[in-house]
């Protein structure tokens, strides 16, 4: 096993999780829980791939993927903001809707042939840093570099700017924000949509950069759910979200590589001799997600983790409290 | 158009909520530089009227003028642009943000980057001008309730409010904090600002206001009164619509044997933090011990330890020598401890059950209501009918679900259940909170009746007046500790201890005990 290769691929694969998780962080900091990430990522991946094939331009694909997922997220926005429905139910429905739509429109796309992908390049200077340069800055997709910039930018936006403060206020105590003249519904729609567009970006990054192609629902293979878990794990902080995403990206790659060699350290590799054991390895990220979701939903834990106080709670003017 | 001298003029305001006419053609006017009290019972429509003025509600009918110009507010932002700011009873502050961030919330400046240090300075300057001390960098959740209220006031002053509406501002404050607040209000009127004070407390209205408008059942009970030319009695009659007796007569009686003994009890709150640190109290038969304190200083935890609803980490509680703490709640029930909880719908009653079921909820295991396995329905109904008459519970029938009852009637159901078992000990937590003047009188009478019958009563209340008129002794709790016990109704000593002062002026020193 080559650690440089594992980490290099892990960063690329983690970029997908990073976009989705940062998007969910933004939506949830404004109080909207969107469990439809998986559906939005699939729509994004499918639209981006389809557009890139039809027009031969991956950048156009990227825009299409973000737009499609952003539109889909507005469905969730309308249902949970204006109609005040249960956000868990609405988010789950969005996953089914997004998955269904992308499978129908994506039918036949997997045999469509070669497509222009987003460019890869090596950053001068930075790539010559020993070890780290090979992992982070050598022959990576443009989206990886976008990811490096996105996480700190999101952190700065949330913690140091006026719109970021308004977003936090809306997610913590919408009645207070409303009484100060902040448009609670408007803010929630905005970040639901931004969260959706970033999920679309994540999907497009899969199909046009990280593991190019359209493999129906296996394109995302549950990464939307991992991003939901990572949002809690990151305690709604974009920088921690980035760290978690890269760690999970590397883990996904490590799991594949673990099944290759005949020997692990000094012992026979059980995953090589028992190919079915690999399924247990592949289960790890999802088992982690379930554990995080269960722990994160406990009331006492929510306070300790710093869950946005109004997360998942519809806002109606004139009702006291959150 | 009305004369231009008024800072605010409201005419014929009508506001409806589903099933309720909250404001029925209400008139109100506020003069420049005055403190105008809006007085009325709970549900009289005071807060609704001011929420209309603050732009939170839109009235169905009526008109508002500000400094003589007609206005039509669509949102609180519109109202504040016209210089009208409201401090709500439930604070509109985001707990995870700092004082400065909360004050800047919703403003157009700063445009994008926050640059907090510069704004900290501006807010500190504003604080100094009006005598409102609070650290601008502190997060809201770190502040006391009194400090949070100051942040609310600052929020409005920073936006240039000329008219400040305060909704029940003293409900959450210790007596000394009330004095500070009133001093701040006076310094604001001295600068020409006008203040509306919503309240249902006659004493504070008489103490601070220049004029008073009384609301009753959504209507004004006559034109505004000058505070100097009216009286508590006259105001109470306007509020309730009939004469009210203020003095509850309490017989002098010597307490009997020790009934409830709380020995060195410590306990944790729901977050697992220490809430009680070594509380010891003794209550004898025929005695009411009042427990004074600002909410959240361990009162509810203490009540729960006594009634077996919360484990204690140290110490014990005994009733007639029998331990009840750290045992199932049934042990306390069997020891004949009555519990009148603060949370009437969550703990005191089961909202979806009938009045009958709620009334037998404690006695259902004993004959004659129980017949071995089953409940004697016919007897239960007779029992419930009897209690309904005796305690004057007003409801269509004994089968009515208790969630359909008004606050006062629900409290009567709970009292009927708890008092009819001839309790040895009573734990009453805020038994009159949120009730009308008339209902309060009834609850207080019942407690005194039980005292006469020889019960040991622990009365936990935030209403100092109530404690002074009912209790034989008053213990003061602060941050989970008993700071002292006052036996001669010294209001000032109680107030100082409620604010956490252990040192009491010399003359009170000798009164401190257990």
Coordinates of N, CA and C in Angstrom, one line a residue, chain A residues 29 156-183 300 303-304 309 315 317-321, chain B residues 47 51 55-57 74-77 88-97 101-115 155-156 159 167 271:
Chain A
X29 N -27.3 25.8 10.1 CA -27.1 26.9 10.9 C -28.2 27.9 10.8
X156 N -15.3 31.9 7.8 CA -15.2 33.4 8.0 C -16.6 34.0 7.8
X157 N -17.3 33.6 6.8 CA -18.6 34.1 6.5 C -19.5 34.0 7.7
X158 N -19.5 32.8 8.3 CA -20.5 32.5 9.4 C -20.1 33.3 10.6
X159 N -18.8 33.4 10.9 CA -18.4 33.9 12.2 C -18.0 35.4 12.2
X160 N -17.7 35.9 11.0 CA -17.2 37.3 11.0 C -18.0 38.3 10.2
X161 N -19.1 37.9 9.6 CA -19.8 38.8 8.7 C -21.2 39.0 9.2
X162 N -21.8 40.1 8.8 CA -23.1 40.5 9.2 C -24.1 39.4 8.7
X163 N -24.1 39.1 7.4 CA -25.1 38.1 6.9 C -24.9 36.7 7.6
X164 N -23.6 36.4 8.0 CA -23.4 35.2 8.7 C -24.0 35.2 10.1
X165 N -23.9 36.4 10.7 CA -24.5 36.6 12.1 C -26.0 36.5 12.0
X166 N -26.6 37.0 10.9 CA -28.0 36.9 10.8 C -28.5 35.5 10.6
X167 N -27.7 34.8 9.8 CA -28.0 33.3 9.6 C -28.0 32.6 10.9
X168 N -26.9 32.8 11.8 CA -26.9 32.2 13.1 C -28.1 32.5 13.9
X169 N -28.4 33.8 13.9 CA -29.6 34.3 14.7 C -30.9 33.5 14.3
X170 N -31.0 33.4 13.0 CA -32.2 32.7 12.5 C -32.3 31.3 12.9
X171 N -31.1 30.6 12.9 CA -31.1 29.2 13.3 C -31.2 29.0 14.8
X172 N -30.8 30.0 15.6 CA -30.8 29.9 17.1 C -32.2 30.3 17.6
X173 N -32.6 31.5 17.2 CA -33.8 32.1 17.8 C -34.5 33.0 16.8
X174 N -35.3 32.3 15.9 CA -35.9 33.1 14.8 C -36.8 34.2 15.3
X175 N -37.4 34.0 16.4 CA -38.4 35.1 16.9 C -37.6 36.3 17.2
X176 N -36.4 36.2 17.8 CA -35.5 37.4 18.0 C -35.1 38.0 16.7
X177 N -34.7 37.2 15.8 CA -34.3 37.7 14.5 C -35.4 38.5 13.8
X178 N -36.6 37.9 13.9 CA -37.8 38.5 13.3 C -38.1 39.8 13.9
X179 N -38.0 39.9 15.3 CA -38.3 41.1 16.0 C -37.3 42.2 15.6
X180 N -36.1 41.8 15.1 CA -35.1 42.8 14.7 C -35.2 43.1 13.2
X181 N -36.3 42.7 12.6 CA -36.5 43.0 11.2 C -35.8 42.1 10.2
X182 N -35.3 41.0 10.7 CA -34.6 40.1 9.7 C -35.7 39.2 9.1
X183 N -35.6 39.1 7.8 CA -36.6 38.3 7.1 C -36.3 36.8 7.3
X300 N -29.9 16.0 25.5 CA -28.8 16.4 26.3 C -27.6 16.7 25.5
X303 N -27.5 19.9 23.3 CA -27.0 21.1 24.0 C -25.5 21.1 24.0
X304 N -24.9 20.0 24.3 CA -23.5 19.9 24.4 C -22.8 20.1 23.1
X309 N -30.3 26.0 18.0 CA -31.5 25.7 18.9 C -32.8 25.5 18.1
X315 N -40.9 28.1 11.8 CA -41.1 29.4 12.5 C -42.4 30.0 12.1
X317 N -44.7 33.4 13.0 CA -44.7 34.7 13.7 C -45.9 34.7 14.7
X318 N -45.6 35.3 15.9 CA -46.7 35.4 16.8 C -46.7 34.3 17.9
X319 N -45.9 33.3 17.6 CA -45.8 32.2 18.6 C -44.5 32.5 19.5
X320 N -44.7 32.4 20.8 CA -43.6 32.7 21.6 C -42.5 31.7 21.6
X321 N -41.3 32.1 21.8 CA -40.1 31.2 21.9 C -39.8 30.6 20.6
Chain B
X47 N -50.5 43.2 26.5 CA -49.4 42.9 25.6 C -49.8 42.9 24.1
X51 N -48.1 45.0 21.3 CA -47.5 44.3 20.2 C -48.0 45.0 18.9
X55 N -45.6 46.9 16.0 CA -45.5 46.4 14.7 C -45.5 44.8 14.6
X56 N -45.6 44.1 15.7 CA -45.6 42.7 15.6 C -46.9 42.1 15.2
X57 N -48.0 42.7 15.6 CA -49.3 42.3 15.2 C -49.9 43.5 14.3
X74 N -45.9 47.7 9.4 CA -46.0 46.3 8.8 C -45.1 45.4 9.6
X75 N -44.1 45.9 10.3 CA -43.2 45.0 11.0 C -42.5 45.8 12.1
X76 N -41.9 45.1 13.0 CA -41.2 45.7 14.1 C -40.2 46.7 13.6
X77 N -39.6 46.5 12.4 CA -38.6 47.4 11.8 C -39.3 48.7 11.5
X88 N -39.7 42.8 25.3 CA -40.8 41.8 25.5 C -40.5 41.0 26.8
X89 N -41.6 40.4 27.3 CA -41.5 39.7 28.5 C -40.5 38.5 28.4
X90 N -40.7 37.8 27.2 CA -39.7 36.8 26.9 C -38.7 37.5 26.0
X91 N -37.5 37.4 26.5 CA -36.5 38.2 25.8 C -36.2 37.7 24.4
X92 N -36.0 38.7 23.5 CA -35.8 38.3 22.1 C -34.3 38.5 21.9
X93 N -33.5 37.6 22.6 CA -32.1 37.7 22.5 C -31.6 36.3 22.0
X94 N -30.5 36.3 21.2 CA -30.0 35.0 20.7 C -28.9 34.6 21.7
X95 N -29.1 33.5 22.4 CA -28.2 33.1 23.5 C -26.8 32.9 23.1
X96 N -26.5 32.4 21.9 CA -25.2 32.1 21.5 C -24.4 33.3 21.0
X97 N -25.1 34.4 20.8 CA -24.4 35.6 20.3 C -24.0 36.5 21.5
X101 N -23.3 41.7 19.3 CA -23.9 41.1 18.2 C -25.5 41.2 18.2
X102 N -26.0 40.9 19.4 CA -27.5 41.0 19.6 C -28.0 42.4 19.3
X103 N -27.2 43.4 19.7 CA -27.6 44.8 19.5 C -27.6 45.2 18.1
X104 N -26.5 44.7 17.4 CA -26.4 45.0 16.0 C -27.3 44.2 15.0
X105 N -27.9 43.2 15.6 CA -28.7 42.3 14.7 C -29.8 43.1 13.9
X106 N -29.8 42.8 12.6 CA -30.8 43.4 11.8 C -30.5 44.8 11.3
X107 N -29.4 45.4 11.7 CA -29.1 46.8 11.3 C -28.3 46.7 10.0
X108 N -28.3 47.8 9.3 CA -27.6 47.9 8.0 C -26.1 48.2 8.1
X109 N -25.8 48.6 9.3 CA -24.4 48.9 9.6 C -23.9 48.1 10.8
X110 N -22.9 47.4 10.7 CA -21.9 47.3 9.7 C -22.4 46.6 8.4
X111 N -21.9 46.9 7.3 CA -22.4 46.4 6.0 C -22.1 44.9 5.9
X112 N -20.8 44.5 6.0 CA -20.5 43.1 5.7 C -19.6 42.5 6.8
X113 N -18.4 43.1 7.0 CA -17.5 42.6 8.1 C -18.0 43.2 9.4
X114 N -17.9 42.4 10.5 CA -18.4 42.8 11.7 C -17.6 43.8 12.5
X115 N -16.3 43.7 12.5 CA -15.4 44.7 13.2 C -15.9 45.0 14.6
X155 N -30.6 47.6 23.2 CA -31.0 47.3 21.8 C -31.9 48.4 21.2
X156 N -32.9 48.8 22.0 CA -33.8 49.8 21.5 C -33.2 51.2 21.6
X159 N -31.0 51.8 18.6 CA -31.7 52.1 17.4 C -32.4 53.5 17.4
X167 N -42.7 45.2 28.7 CA -43.7 44.3 29.0 C -43.4 43.5 30.3
X271 N -29.5 19.4 33.8 CA -28.3 19.4 33.0 C -27.1 18.7 33.8

